[in-house]
Amino acid sequence: MLTTMPDVVGLCAAVLVGGVVVWAGATKVVAGSSWSDGVTSTGIPRWVFIPLPFLEVVIGALTAVRLWVPVIPLVLAGLLIVFTAWILVSMRSDDVPTCACFGSTSKKPVGWRHVVRNSVLIAFAGTAAFV
């Protein structure tokens, strides 16, 4: 039962970040090979990107429904930190890949807007873990 303002804030943060990550994973699943073909060109190993959408859906859903707090939101924050690190490294290359963060719906090259977006999502995941 939500009895205090921190409970409400934690729930809102969990639903927001969990929902965004479920959406990201679901759009990759729906995009299927069009998403995975685009990711292949980035050099990410197949064994990493094939289970990724399903992992995102599960971790996002568990975060949104507040199961295993603070472990699951911290796992989600860790995943977002890895994504952000990959974006930062990719931005330094001569051939900057497009963002496939939301399946085939996102086609812009990775950039600072993605770093900022992920930083905000990391903050929400931290809030979901500790508030």
The first five atom37 places (N, CA, C, CB, O) and aatype in JSON, in Angstrom:
{
  "aatype": [12, 10, 16, 16, 12, 14, 3, 19, 19, 7, 10, 4, 0, 0, 19, 10, 19, 7, 7, 19, 19, 19, 17, 0, 7, 0, 16, 11, 19, 19, 0, 7, 15, 15, 17, 15, 3, 7, 19, 16, 15, 16, 7, 9, 14, 1, 17, 19, 13, 9, 14, 10, 14, 13, 10, 6, 19, 19, 9, 7, 0, 10, 16, 0, 19, 1, 10, 17, 19, 14, 19, 9, 14, 10, 19, 10, 0, 7, 10, 10, 9, 19, 13, 16, 0, 17, 9, 10, 19, 15, 12, 1, 15, 3, 3, 19, 14, 16, 4, 0, 4, 13, 7, 15, 16, 15, 11, 11, 14, 19, 7, 17, 1, 8, 19, 19, 1, 2, 15, 19, 10, 9, 0, 13, 0, 7, 16, 0, 0, 13, 19],
  "atom_mask": [
    [1, 1, 1, 1, 1],
    [1, 1, 1, 1, 1],
    [1, 1, 1, 1, 1],
    [1, 1, 1, 1, 1],
    [1, 1, 1, 1, 1],
    [1, 1, 1, 1, 1],
    [1, 1, 1, 1, 1],
    [1, 1, 1, 1, 1],
    [1, 1, 1, 1, 1],
    [1, 1, 1, 0, 1],
    [1, 1, 1, 1, 1],
    [1, 1, 1, 1, 1],
    [1, 1, 1, 1, 1],
    [1, 1, 1, 1, 1],
    [1, 1, 1, 1, 1],
    [1, 1, 1, 1, 1],
    [1, 1, 1, 1, 1],
    [1, 1, 1, 0, 1],
    [1, 1, 1, 0, 1],
    [1, 1, 1, 1, 1],
    [1, 1, 1, 1, 1],
    [1, 1, 1, 1, 1],
    [1, 1, 1, 1, 1],
    [1, 1, 1, 1, 1],
    [1, 1, 1, 0, 1],
    [1, 1, 1, 1, 1],
    [1, 1, 1, 1, 1],
    [1, 1, 1, 1, 1],
    [1, 1, 1, 1, 1],
    [1, 1, 1, 1, 1],
    [1, 1, 1, 1, 1],
    [1, 1, 1, 0, 1],
    [1, 1, 1, 1, 1],
    [1, 1, 1, 1, 1],
    [1, 1, 1, 1, 1],
    [1, 1, 1, 1, 1],
    [1, 1, 1, 1, 1],
    [1, 1, 1, 0, 1],
    [1, 1, 1, 1, 1],
    [1, 1, 1, 1, 1],
    [1, 1, 1, 1, 1],
    [1, 1, 1, 1, 1],
    [1, 1, 1, 0, 1],
    [1, 1, 1, 1, 1],
    [1, 1, 1, 1, 1],
    [1, 1, 1, 1, 1],
    [1, 1, 1, 1, 1],
    [1, 1, 1, 1, 1],
    [1, 1, 1, 1, 1],
    [1, 1, 1, 1, 1],
    [1, 1, 1, 1, 1],
    [1, 1, 1, 1, 1],
    [1, 1, 1, 1, 1],
    [1, 1, 1, 1, 1],
    [1, 1, 1, 1, 1],
    [1, 1, 1, 1, 1],
    [1, 1, 1, 1, 1],
    [1, 1, 1, 1, 1],
    [1, 1, 1, 1, 1],
    [1, 1, 1, 0, 1],
    [1, 1, 1, 1, 1],
    [1, 1, 1, 1, 1],
    [1, 1, 1, 1, 1],
    [1, 1, 1, 1, 1],
    [1, 1, 1, 1, 1],
    [1, 1, 1, 1, 1],
    [1, 1, 1, 1, 1],
    [1, 1, 1, 1, 1],
    [1, 1, 1, 1, 1],
    [1, 1, 1, 1, 1],
    [1, 1, 1, 1, 1],
    [1, 1, 1, 1, 1],
    [1, 1, 1, 1, 1],
    [1, 1, 1, 1, 1],
    [1, 1, 1, 1, 1],
    [1, 1, 1, 1, 1],
    [1, 1, 1, 1, 1],
    [1, 1, 1, 0, 1],
    [1, 1, 1, 1, 1],
    [1, 1, 1, 1, 1],
    [1, 1, 1, 1, 1],
    [1, 1, 1, 1, 1],
    [1, 1, 1, 1, 1],
    [1, 1, 1, 1, 1],
    [1, 1, 1, 1, 1],
    [1, 1, 1, 1, 1],
    [1, 1, 1, 1, 1],
    [1, 1, 1, 1, 1],
    [1, 1, 1, 1, 1],
    [1, 1, 1, 1, 1],
    [1, 1, 1, 1, 1],
    [1, 1, 1, 1, 1],
    [1, 1, 1, 1, 1],
    [1, 1, 1, 1, 1],
    [1, 1, 1, 1, 1],
    [1, 1, 1, 1, 1],
    [1, 1, 1, 1, 1],
    [1, 1, 1, 1, 1],
    [1, 1, 1, 1, 1],
    [1, 1, 1, 1, 1],
    [1, 1, 1, 1, 1],
    [1, 1, 1, 1, 1],
    [1, 1, 1, 0, 1],
    [1, 1, 1, 1, 1],
    [1, 1, 1, 1, 1],
    [1, 1, 1, 1, 1],
    [1, 1, 1, 1, 1],
    [1, 1, 1, 1, 1],
    [1, 1, 1, 1, 1],
    [1, 1, 1, 1, 1],
    [1, 1, 1, 0, 1],
    [1, 1, 1, 1, 1],
    [1, 1, 1, 1, 1],
    [1, 1, 1, 1, 1],
    [1, 1, 1, 1, 1],
    [1, 1, 1, 1, 1],
    [1, 1, 1, 1, 1],
    [1, 1, 1, 1, 1],
    [1, 1, 1, 1, 1],
    [1, 1, 1, 1, 1],
    [1, 1, 1, 1, 1],
    [1, 1, 1, 1, 1],
    [1, 1, 1, 1, 1],
    [1, 1, 1, 1, 1],
    [1, 1, 1, 1, 1],
    [1, 1, 1, 0, 1],
    [1, 1, 1, 1, 1],
    [1, 1, 1, 1, 1],
    [1, 1, 1, 1, 1],
    [1, 1, 1, 1, 1],
    [1, 1, 1, 1, 1]
  ],
  "atom_positions": [
    [[0.84, -1.18, 0.0], [0.0, 0.0, 0.0], [0.89, 1.24, 0.0], [-0.96, 0.0, 1.22], [1.87, 1.31, 0.74]],
    [[0.54, 2.21, -0.82], [1.29, 3.46, -0.88], [0.82, 4.36, 0.24], [1.12, 4.15, -2.26], [-0.32, 4.82, 0.25]],
    [[1.71, 4.61, 1.18], [1.31, 5.41, 2.34], [2.06, 6.72, 2.46], [1.5, 4.61, 3.59], [1.6, 7.63, 3.15]],
    [[3.19, 6.83, 1.81], [3.98, 8.05, 1.93], [4.39, 8.55, 0.55], [5.23, 7.82, 2.8], [4.31, 7.83, -0.45]],
    [[4.82, 9.8, 0.52], [5.26, 10.39, -0.74], [6.44, 9.62, -1.35], [5.65, 11.85, -0.53], [6.45, 9.42, -2.56]],
    [[7.44, 9.18, -0.55], [8.52, 8.39, -1.16], [8.01, 7.12, -1.83], [9.55, 8.03, -0.12], [8.56, 6.7, -2.86]],
    [[6.99, 6.49, -1.27], [6.41, 5.3, -1.9], [5.88, 5.64, -3.29], [5.29, 4.71, -1.03], [6.09, 4.89, -4.25]],
    [[5.19, 6.76, -3.39], [4.62, 7.19, -4.66], [5.72, 7.53, -5.65], [3.69, 8.41, -4.45], [5.65, 7.15, -6.82]],
    [[6.75, 8.24, -5.2], [7.86, 8.62, -6.07], [8.58, 7.37, -6.58], [8.86, 9.54, -5.31], [8.88, 7.27, -7.77]],
    [[8.86, 6.43, -5.68], [9.52, 5.19, -6.08], [8.71, 4.4, -7.09], [0.0, 0.0, 0.0], [9.25, 3.88, -8.06]],
    [[7.4, 4.32, -6.86], [6.52, 3.62, -7.79], [6.49, 4.31, -9.15], [5.11, 3.52, -7.22], [6.59, 3.64, -10.18]],
    [[6.35, 5.62, -9.16], [6.32, 6.37, -10.43], [7.62, 6.19, -11.2], [6.06, 7.87, -10.16], [7.61, 5.99, -12.42]],
    [[8.75, 6.26, -10.5], [10.05, 6.08, -11.15], [10.16, 4.67, -11.73], [11.2, 6.33, -10.15], [10.64, 4.49, -12.85]],
    [[9.71, 3.67, -10.96], [9.78, 2.28, -11.41], [8.91, 2.05, -12.64], [9.36, 1.34, -10.29], [9.34, 1.4, -13.6]],
    [[7.7, 2.57, -12.62], [6.79, 2.38, -13.75], [7.32, 3.09, -14.99], [5.37, 2.9, -13.4], [7.24, 2.56, -16.1]],
    [[7.86, 4.29, -14.81], [8.37, 5.05, -15.95], [9.57, 4.35, -16.59], [8.76, 6.46, -15.53], [9.55, 4.05, -17.78]],
    [[10.61, 4.08, -15.8], [11.82, 3.48, -16.38], [11.54, 2.06, -16.84], [12.97, 3.5, -15.36], [12.03, 1.64, -17.89]],
    [[10.76, 1.31, -16.07], [10.42, -0.05, -16.48], [9.62, -0.07, -17.77], [0.0, 0.0, 0.0], [9.87, -0.89, -18.65]],
    [[8.66, 0.85, -17.88], [7.85, 0.93, -19.09], [8.66, 1.29, -20.32], [0.0, 0.0, 0.0], [8.45, 0.73, -21.39]],
    [[9.58, 2.23, -20.17], [10.43, 2.63, -21.31], [11.28, 1.44, -21.77], [11.34, 3.82, -20.92], [11.42, 1.21, -22.97]],
    [[11.83, 0.7, -20.82], [12.7, -0.43, -21.19], [11.89, -1.58, -21.78], [13.49, -0.91, -19.95], [12.35, -2.25, -22.7]],
    [[10.69, -1.82, -21.26], [9.81, -2.83, -21.87], [9.49, -2.42, -23.31], [8.49, -3.0, -21.05], [9.53, -3.24, -24.22]],
    [[9.17, -1.15, -23.5], [8.87, -0.64, -24.85], [10.08, -0.84, -25.77], [8.47, 0.86, -24.8], [9.92, -1.29, -26.9]],
    [[11.28, -0.51, -25.29], [12.49, -0.67, -26.09], [12.68, -2.13, -26.49], [13.72, -0.16, -25.32], [12.97, -2.43, -27.65]],
    [[12.53, -3.03, -25.53], [12.69, -4.45, -25.84], [11.62, -4.97, -26.78], [0.0, 0.0, 0.0], [11.91, -5.72, -27.71]],
    [[10.38, -4.56, -26.55], [9.26, -5.03, -27.38], [9.4, -4.56, -28.82], [7.93, -4.55, -26.8], [9.1, -5.32, -29.75]],
    [[9.85, -3.33, -29.03], [10.0, -2.84, -30.41], [11.12, -3.59, -31.13], [10.3, -1.33, -30.42], [11.06, -3.78, -32.34]],
    [[12.13, -4.03, -30.38], [13.2, -4.83, -31.0], [12.67, -6.22, -31.37], [14.41, -4.97, -30.04], [12.99, -6.74, -32.44]],
    [[11.86, -6.8, -30.51], [11.28, -8.11, -30.8], [10.39, -8.02, -32.04], [10.46, -8.64, -29.59], [10.48, -8.87, -32.93]],
    [[9.55, -7.0, -32.11], [8.65, -6.82, -33.25], [9.44, -6.56, -34.53], [7.67, -5.66, -32.98], [9.07, -7.05, -35.59]],
    [[10.52, -5.78, -34.44], [11.33, -5.46, -35.62], [12.05, -6.7, -36.16], [12.35, -4.37, -35.28], [12.34, -6.77, -37.35]],
    [[12.32, -7.65, -35.3], [12.93, -8.91, -35.72], [14.26, -8.73, -36.43], [0.0, 0.0, 0.0], [15.17, -8.08, -35.92]],
    [[14.36, -9.31, -37.62], [15.63, -9.32, -38.33], [16.05, -7.93, -38.8], [15.56, -10.25, -39.52], [17.24, -7.67, -38.98]],
    [[15.1, -7.02, -39.01], [15.5, -5.67, -39.43], [16.3, -4.99, -38.33], [14.26, -4.82, -39.8], [17.2, -4.2, -38.61]],
    [[15.97, -5.29, -37.07], [16.75, -4.74, -35.96], [18.08, -5.48, -35.83], [15.96, -4.84, -34.63], [19.13, -4.84, -35.74]],
    [[18.04, -6.8, -35.82], [19.27, -7.57, -35.61], [20.26, -7.39, -36.75], [18.94, -9.04, -35.44], [21.47, -7.41, -36.51]],
    [[19.79, -7.22, -37.98], [20.7, -6.97, -39.1], [21.44, -5.65, -38.92], [19.93, -6.97, -40.43], [22.63, -5.56, -39.22]],
    [[20.73, -4.64, -38.43], [21.37, -3.35, -38.19], [22.39, -3.4, -37.07], [0.0, 0.0, 0.0], [23.41, -2.71, -37.13]],
    [[22.12, -4.19, -36.06], [23.03, -4.29, -34.92], [24.28, -5.07, -35.29], [22.32, -4.96, -33.72], [25.35, -4.82, -34.74]],
    [[24.15, -6.02, -36.21], [25.3, -6.82, -36.63], [26.43, -5.94, -37.12], [24.89, -7.81, -37.72], [27.6, -6.23, -36.87]],
    [[26.1, -4.87, -37.82], [27.13, -3.99, -38.38], [27.88, -3.19, -37.32], [26.49, -3.03, -39.36], [28.92, -2.6, -37.62]],
    [[27.39, -3.16, -36.09], [28.06, -2.4, -35.03], [29.2, -3.18, -34.39], [27.07, -2.0, -33.96], [29.99, -2.62, -33.64]],
    [[29.28, -4.48, -34.69], [30.34, -5.28, -34.11], [29.97, -5.95, -32.8], [0.0, 0.0, 0.0], [30.79, -6.65, -32.21]],
    [[28.75, -5.73, -32.32], [28.29, -6.38, -31.1], [28.07, -7.86, -31.41], [26.97, -5.71, -30.54], [27.4, -8.2, -32.38]],
    [[28.64, -8.76, -30.59], [28.49, -10.19, -30.86], [27.02, -10.64, -30.85], [29.28, -11.0, -29.84], [26.2, -10.13, -30.1]],
    [[26.74, -11.59, -31.7], [25.38, -12.11, -31.84], [24.85, -12.66, -30.51], [25.34, -13.2, -32.91], [23.67, -12.49, -30.19]],
    [[25.71, -13.33, -29.74], [25.28, -13.93, -28.47], [24.87, -12.86, -27.46], [26.39, -14.8, -27.89], [24.2, -13.17, -26.47]],
    [[25.26, -11.6, -27.71], [24.85, -10.51, -26.83], [23.52, -9.93, -27.29], [25.93, -9.4, -26.79], [22.61, -9.75, -26.48]],
    [[23.41, -9.63, -28.59], [22.22, -8.89, -29.02], [20.98, -9.75, -29.27], [22.53, -8.14, -30.26], [19.87, -9.22, -29.29]],
    [[21.14, -11.05, -29.46], [19.95, -11.88, -29.69], [19.05, -11.94, -28.44], [20.37, -13.31, -30.09], [17.85, -11.72, -28.57]],
    [[19.58, -12.22, -27.24], [18.7, -12.27, -26.06], [18.36, -10.89, -25.48], [19.34, -13.1, -24.99], [17.49, -10.79, -24.62]],
    [[19.03, -9.84, -25.94], [18.87, -8.51, -25.35], [17.43, -8.02, -25.29], [19.68, -7.53, -26.12], [17.0, -7.57, -24.23]],
    [[16.65, -8.08, -26.37], [15.27, -7.57, -26.28], [14.43, -8.29, -25.23], [14.59, -7.69, -27.63], [13.64, -7.66, -24.52]],
    [[14.61, -9.59, -25.12], [13.85, -10.37, -24.14], [14.29, -10.02, -22.72], [14.02, -11.88, -24.4], [13.47, -9.93, -21.81]],
    [[15.59, -9.83, -22.55], [16.13, -9.41, -21.26], [15.56, -8.05, -20.86], [17.67, -9.36, -21.31], [15.19, -7.84, -19.71]],
    [[15.5, -7.13, -21.82], [14.94, -5.8, -21.54], [13.47, -5.9, -21.11], [15.06, -4.91, -22.78], [13.06, -5.24, -20.16]],
    [[12.7, -6.71, -21.81], [11.28, -6.85, -21.46], [11.12, -7.4, -20.05], [10.56, -7.77, -22.48], [10.32, -6.89, -19.27]],
    [[11.88, -8.43, -19.72], [11.77, -9.05, -18.39], [12.23, -8.1, -17.29], [12.58, -10.35, -18.34], [11.52, -7.9, -16.31]],
    [[13.41, -7.51, -17.46], [13.94, -6.61, -16.42], [13.06, -5.37, -16.29], [15.39, -6.2, -16.74], [12.8, -4.9, -15.18]],
    [[12.6, -4.83, -17.42], [11.71, -3.66, -17.37], [10.41, -3.97, -16.67], [0.0, 0.0, 0.0], [9.93, -3.18, -15.86]],
    [[9.82, -5.12, -16.98], [8.54, -5.5, -16.36], [8.71, -5.73, -14.86], [7.97, -6.76, -17.02], [7.88, -5.28, -14.06]],
    [[9.78, -6.42, -14.47], [10.02, -6.66, -13.04], [10.26, -5.35, -12.29], [11.22, -7.6, -12.85], [9.86, -5.2, -11.14]],
    [[10.92, -4.4, -12.96], [11.13, -3.09, -12.34], [9.8, -2.37, -12.18], [12.11, -2.23, -13.18], [9.51, -1.81, -11.12]],
    [[8.98, -2.38, -13.23], [7.71, -1.65, -13.21], [6.76, -2.17, -12.14], [7.04, -1.75, -14.57], [6.01, -1.39, -11.55]],
    [[6.79, -3.47, -11.88], [5.89, -4.02, -10.86], [6.56, -4.11, -9.48], [5.41, -5.4, -11.28], [5.98, -4.63, -8.53]],
    [[7.78, -3.59, -9.4], [8.52, -3.46, -8.12], [8.82, -4.79, -7.45], [7.73, -2.59, -7.17], [8.67, -4.92, -6.23]],
    [[9.24, -5.77, -8.23], [9.67, -7.04, -7.65], [11.17, -7.0, -7.4], [9.3, -8.23, -8.57], [11.93, -6.44, -8.19]],
    [[11.58, -7.59, -6.32], [12.98, -7.73, -5.94], [13.72, -6.39, -5.9], [13.68, -8.65, -6.9], [14.83, -6.26, -6.41]],
    [[13.08, -5.42, -5.27], [13.7, -4.11, -5.06], [14.71, -4.27, -3.93], [12.62, -2.99, -4.73], [14.36, -4.89, -2.93]],
    [[15.91, -3.76, -4.01], [16.5, -2.9, -5.03], [17.26, -3.62, -6.12], [17.39, -1.93, -4.37], [17.83, -2.97, -7.0]],
    [[17.3, -4.97, -6.09], [18.17, -5.71, -7.01], [17.82, -5.47, -8.47], [18.08, -7.2, -6.71], [18.69, -5.09, -9.26]],
    [[16.57, -5.66, -8.85], [16.18, -5.55, -10.26], [16.38, -4.12, -10.79], [14.72, -5.97, -10.44], [16.95, -3.97, -11.87]],
    [[15.93, -3.07, -10.08], [16.21, -1.72, -10.6], [17.71, -1.43, -10.73], [15.57, -0.68, -9.7], [18.12, -0.69, -11.62]],
    [[18.53, -2.0, -9.85], [19.98, -1.8, -9.97], [20.54, -2.56, -11.17], [20.68, -2.26, -8.68], [21.46, -2.08, -11.82]],
    [[20.0, -3.74, -11.45], [20.4, -4.46, -12.66], [20.03, -3.64, -13.89], [19.73, -5.87, -12.72], [20.81, -3.55, -14.84]],
    [[18.84, -3.05, -13.86], [18.41, -2.2, -14.97], [19.33, -0.99, -15.11], [16.96, -1.74, -14.75], [19.71, -0.64, -16.23]],
    [[19.69, -0.37, -14.01], [20.61, 0.77, -14.06], [21.95, 0.33, -14.65], [20.82, 1.37, -12.64], [22.54, 1.05, -15.46]],
    [[22.43, -0.85, -14.25], [23.68, -1.36, -14.8], [23.6, -1.58, -16.3], [0.0, 0.0, 0.0], [24.54, -1.26, -17.03]],
    [[22.49, -2.12, -16.76], [22.28, -2.33, -18.19], [22.3, -0.99, -18.93], [20.95, -3.06, -18.45], [22.92, -0.87, -19.99]],
    [[21.63, 0.0, -18.38], [21.62, 1.33, -19.0], [23.01, 1.97, -18.99], [20.62, 2.24, -18.27], [23.36, 2.69, -19.92]],
    [[23.78, 1.72, -17.95], [25.16, 2.24, -17.9], [26.0, 1.6, -19.01], [25.8, 1.97, -16.51], [26.79, 2.29, -19.66]],
    [[25.83, 0.31, -19.22], [26.56, -0.37, -20.3], [26.14, 0.2, -21.65], [26.3, -1.9, -20.26], [26.99, 0.46, -22.5]],
    [[24.84, 0.39, -21.86], [24.37, 1.0, -23.12], [24.99, 2.38, -23.32], [22.83, 1.1, -23.12], [25.43, 2.71, -24.41]],
    [[25.02, 3.16, -22.26], [25.55, 4.53, -22.34], [27.04, 4.5, -22.65], [25.29, 5.29, -21.04], [27.52, 5.31, -23.45]],
    [[27.76, 3.6, -22.03], [29.2, 3.47, -22.32], [29.41, 3.11, -23.78], [29.85, 2.41, -21.4], [30.3, 3.64, -24.44]],
    [[28.58, 2.19, -24.3], [28.69, 1.81, -25.71], [28.41, 3.02, -26.61], [27.72, 0.66, -26.03], [29.1, 3.22, -27.61]],
    [[27.42, 3.81, -26.26], [27.1, 5.01, -27.04], [28.29, 5.96, -27.05], [25.85, 5.72, -26.48], [28.67, 6.47, -28.1]],
    [[28.87, 6.2, -25.88], [30.01, 7.12, -25.79], [31.19, 6.63, -26.62], [30.44, 7.3, -24.33], [31.84, 7.42, -27.3]],
    [[31.47, 5.34, -26.57], [32.56, 4.77, -27.38], [32.22, 4.89, -28.86], [32.83, 3.29, -26.99], [33.08, 5.25, -29.67]],
    [[30.98, 4.58, -29.22], [30.55, 4.64, -30.62], [30.62, 6.05, -31.19], [29.14, 4.11, -30.76], [30.91, 6.23, -32.37]],
    [[30.36, 7.04, -30.36], [30.39, 8.43, -30.82], [31.8, 8.84, -31.24], [29.88, 9.37, -29.73], [31.96, 9.78, -32.02]],
    [[32.81, 8.15, -30.75], [34.19, 8.49, -31.07], [34.65, 7.88, -32.39], [35.11, 8.04, -29.96], [35.7, 8.26, -32.91]],
    [[33.89, 6.96, -32.94], [34.31, 6.29, -34.17], [34.01, 7.16, -35.38], [33.62, 4.92, -34.31], [33.21, 8.09, -35.32]],
    [[34.68, 6.84, -36.48], [34.45, 7.59, -37.72], [33.09, 7.26, -38.33], [35.56, 7.29, -38.73], [32.47, 8.1, -38.98]],
    [[32.64, 6.04, -38.11], [31.36, 5.6, -38.65], [30.39, 5.4, -37.49], [31.52, 4.27, -39.48], [30.24, 4.29, -36.97]],
    [[29.72, 6.49, -37.09], [28.83, 6.45, -35.93], [27.57, 5.66, -36.3], [28.45, 7.9, -35.47], [26.89, 5.99, -37.27]],
    [[27.27, 4.59, -35.53], [26.09, 3.78, -35.85], [24.79, 4.5, -35.52], [26.14, 2.45, -35.1], [24.76, 5.45, -34.73]],
    [[23.72, 4.04, -36.14], [22.41, 4.59, -35.81], [21.92, 3.97, -34.51], [21.38, 4.35, -36.95], [22.33, 2.87, -34.13]],
    [[21.06, 4.69, -33.85], [20.48, 4.2, -32.6], [19.41, 3.18, -32.95], [19.89, 5.37, -31.75], [18.45, 3.47, -33.67]],
    [[19.58, 1.98, -32.43], [18.56, 0.95, -32.59], [17.9, 0.69, -31.25], [19.18, -0.36, -33.18], [17.41, -0.41, -30.98]],
    [[17.91, 1.71, -30.41], [17.43, 1.58, -29.03], [15.97, 1.16, -28.96], [17.61, 2.89, -28.29], [15.58, 0.43, -28.05]],
    [[15.18, 1.61, -29.91], [13.76, 1.29, -29.93], [13.42, 0.59, -31.24], [12.89, 2.57, -29.76], [12.5, 0.98, -31.95]],
    [[14.19, -0.45, -31.54], [13.96, -1.24, -32.74], [14.17, -0.44, -34.0], [0.0, 0.0, 0.0], [15.11, 0.36, -34.1]],
    [[13.3, -0.65, -34.96], [13.45, 0.03, -36.24], [12.81, 1.42, -36.23], [12.84, -0.8, -37.34], [12.83, 2.11, -37.25]],
    [[12.24, 1.84, -35.09], [11.63, 3.17, -35.03], [12.66, 4.27, -34.86], [10.62, 3.23, -33.9], [12.36, 5.44, -35.1]],
    [[13.87, 3.91, -34.44], [14.9, 4.94, -34.23], [16.0, 4.74, -35.26], [15.48, 4.87, -32.79], [16.6, 3.67, -35.35]],
    [[16.25, 5.77, -36.03], [17.22, 5.69, -37.14], [18.3, 6.77, -37.08], [16.49, 5.79, -38.45], [19.15, 6.82, -37.96]],
    [[18.29, 7.62, -36.05], [19.29, 8.69, -35.97], [20.6, 8.13, -35.42], [18.78, 9.85, -35.08], [20.58, 7.19, -34.62]],
    [[21.73, 8.7, -35.84], [23.01, 8.27, -35.28], [23.04, 8.54, -33.77], [24.19, 9.0, -35.98], [22.45, 9.51, -33.29]],
    [[23.75, 7.66, -33.04], [23.85, 7.87, -31.6], [24.57, 9.18, -31.33], [24.6, 6.68, -30.91], [25.47, 9.58, -32.08]],
    [[24.17, 9.85, -30.27], [24.76, 11.15, -29.93], [24.46, 11.53, -28.5], [0.0, 0.0, 0.0], [24.01, 10.71, -27.69]],
    [[24.72, 12.77, -28.2], [24.57, 13.25, -26.82], [23.14, 13.16, -26.32], [25.04, 14.68, -26.72], [22.93, 12.96, -25.12]],
    [[22.16, 13.29, -27.2], [20.76, 13.19, -26.74], [20.49, 11.8, -26.17], [19.78, 13.48, -27.92], [19.69, 11.64, -25.25]],
    [[21.16, 10.78, -26.72], [21.0, 9.42, -26.21], [21.68, 9.27, -24.85], [21.56, 8.4, -27.2], [21.18, 8.57, -23.97]],
    [[22.82, 9.92, -24.69], [23.53, 9.9, -23.41], [22.68, 10.57, -22.34], [24.92, 10.6, -23.52], [22.55, 10.06, -21.22]],
    [[22.1, 11.72, -22.68], [21.26, 12.45, -21.72], [20.02, 11.62, -21.38], [20.84, 13.83, -22.3], [19.67, 11.49, -20.21]],
    [[19.36, 11.07, -22.39], [18.17, 10.24, -22.15], [18.51, 9.08, -21.22], [17.6, 9.71, -23.47], [17.79, 8.82, -20.26]],
    [[19.6, 8.39, -21.5], [19.98, 7.26, -20.66], [20.35, 7.7, -19.26], [21.15, 6.5, -21.29], [20.07, 6.99, -18.29]],
    [[20.98, 8.86, -19.13], [21.33, 9.37, -17.79], [20.07, 9.62, -16.97], [22.16, 10.67, -17.91], [20.04, 9.32, -15.77]],
    [[19.06, 10.16, -17.59], [17.78, 10.38, -16.9], [17.16, 9.04, -16.51], [16.8, 11.19, -17.8], [16.64, 8.89, -15.4]],
    [[17.2, 8.07, -17.41], [16.65, 6.74, -17.1], [17.43, 6.07, -15.98], [16.65, 5.86, -18.35], [16.85, 5.37, -15.15]],
    [[18.74, 6.26, -15.95], [19.57, 5.71, -14.86], [19.15, 6.34, -13.54], [21.08, 5.96, -15.13], [19.06, 5.65, -12.52]],
    [[18.91, 7.64, -13.55], [18.46, 8.32, -12.33], [17.11, 7.77, -11.87], [18.35, 9.85, -12.56], [16.9, 7.57, -10.67]],
    [[16.2, 7.52, -12.8], [14.9, 6.93, -12.44], [15.08, 5.51, -11.89], [13.96, 6.9, -13.66], [14.41, 5.13, -10.93]],
    [[15.99, 4.74, -12.48], [16.24, 3.38, -11.98], [16.81, 3.43, -10.56], [17.21, 2.62, -12.92], [16.44, 2.62, -9.71]],
    [[17.71, 4.38, -10.31], [18.24, 4.56, -8.96], [17.16, 4.95, -7.98], [0.0, 0.0, 0.0], [17.13, 4.46, -6.85]],
    [[16.28, 5.83, -8.41], [15.15, 6.23, -7.56], [14.25, 5.03, -7.28], [14.34, 7.37, -8.23], [13.79, 4.84, -6.15]],
    [[13.99, 4.23, -8.31], [13.15, 3.03, -8.13], [13.8, 2.04, -7.17], [12.89, 2.36, -9.48], [13.11, 1.3, -6.47]],
    [[15.13, 2.02, -7.14], [15.84, 1.08, -6.27], [15.84, 1.52, -4.81], [17.26, 0.91, -6.75], [15.75, 0.68, -3.91]],
    [[15.95, 2.81, -4.57], [16.21, 3.26, -3.21], [15.13, 4.12, -2.57], [17.46, 4.01, -3.19], [15.25, 4.48, -1.4]],
    [[14.08, 4.46, -3.31], [13.02, 5.29, -2.72], [11.77, 4.46, -2.56], [12.73, 6.54, -3.59], [10.75, 4.96, -2.08]]
  ]
}
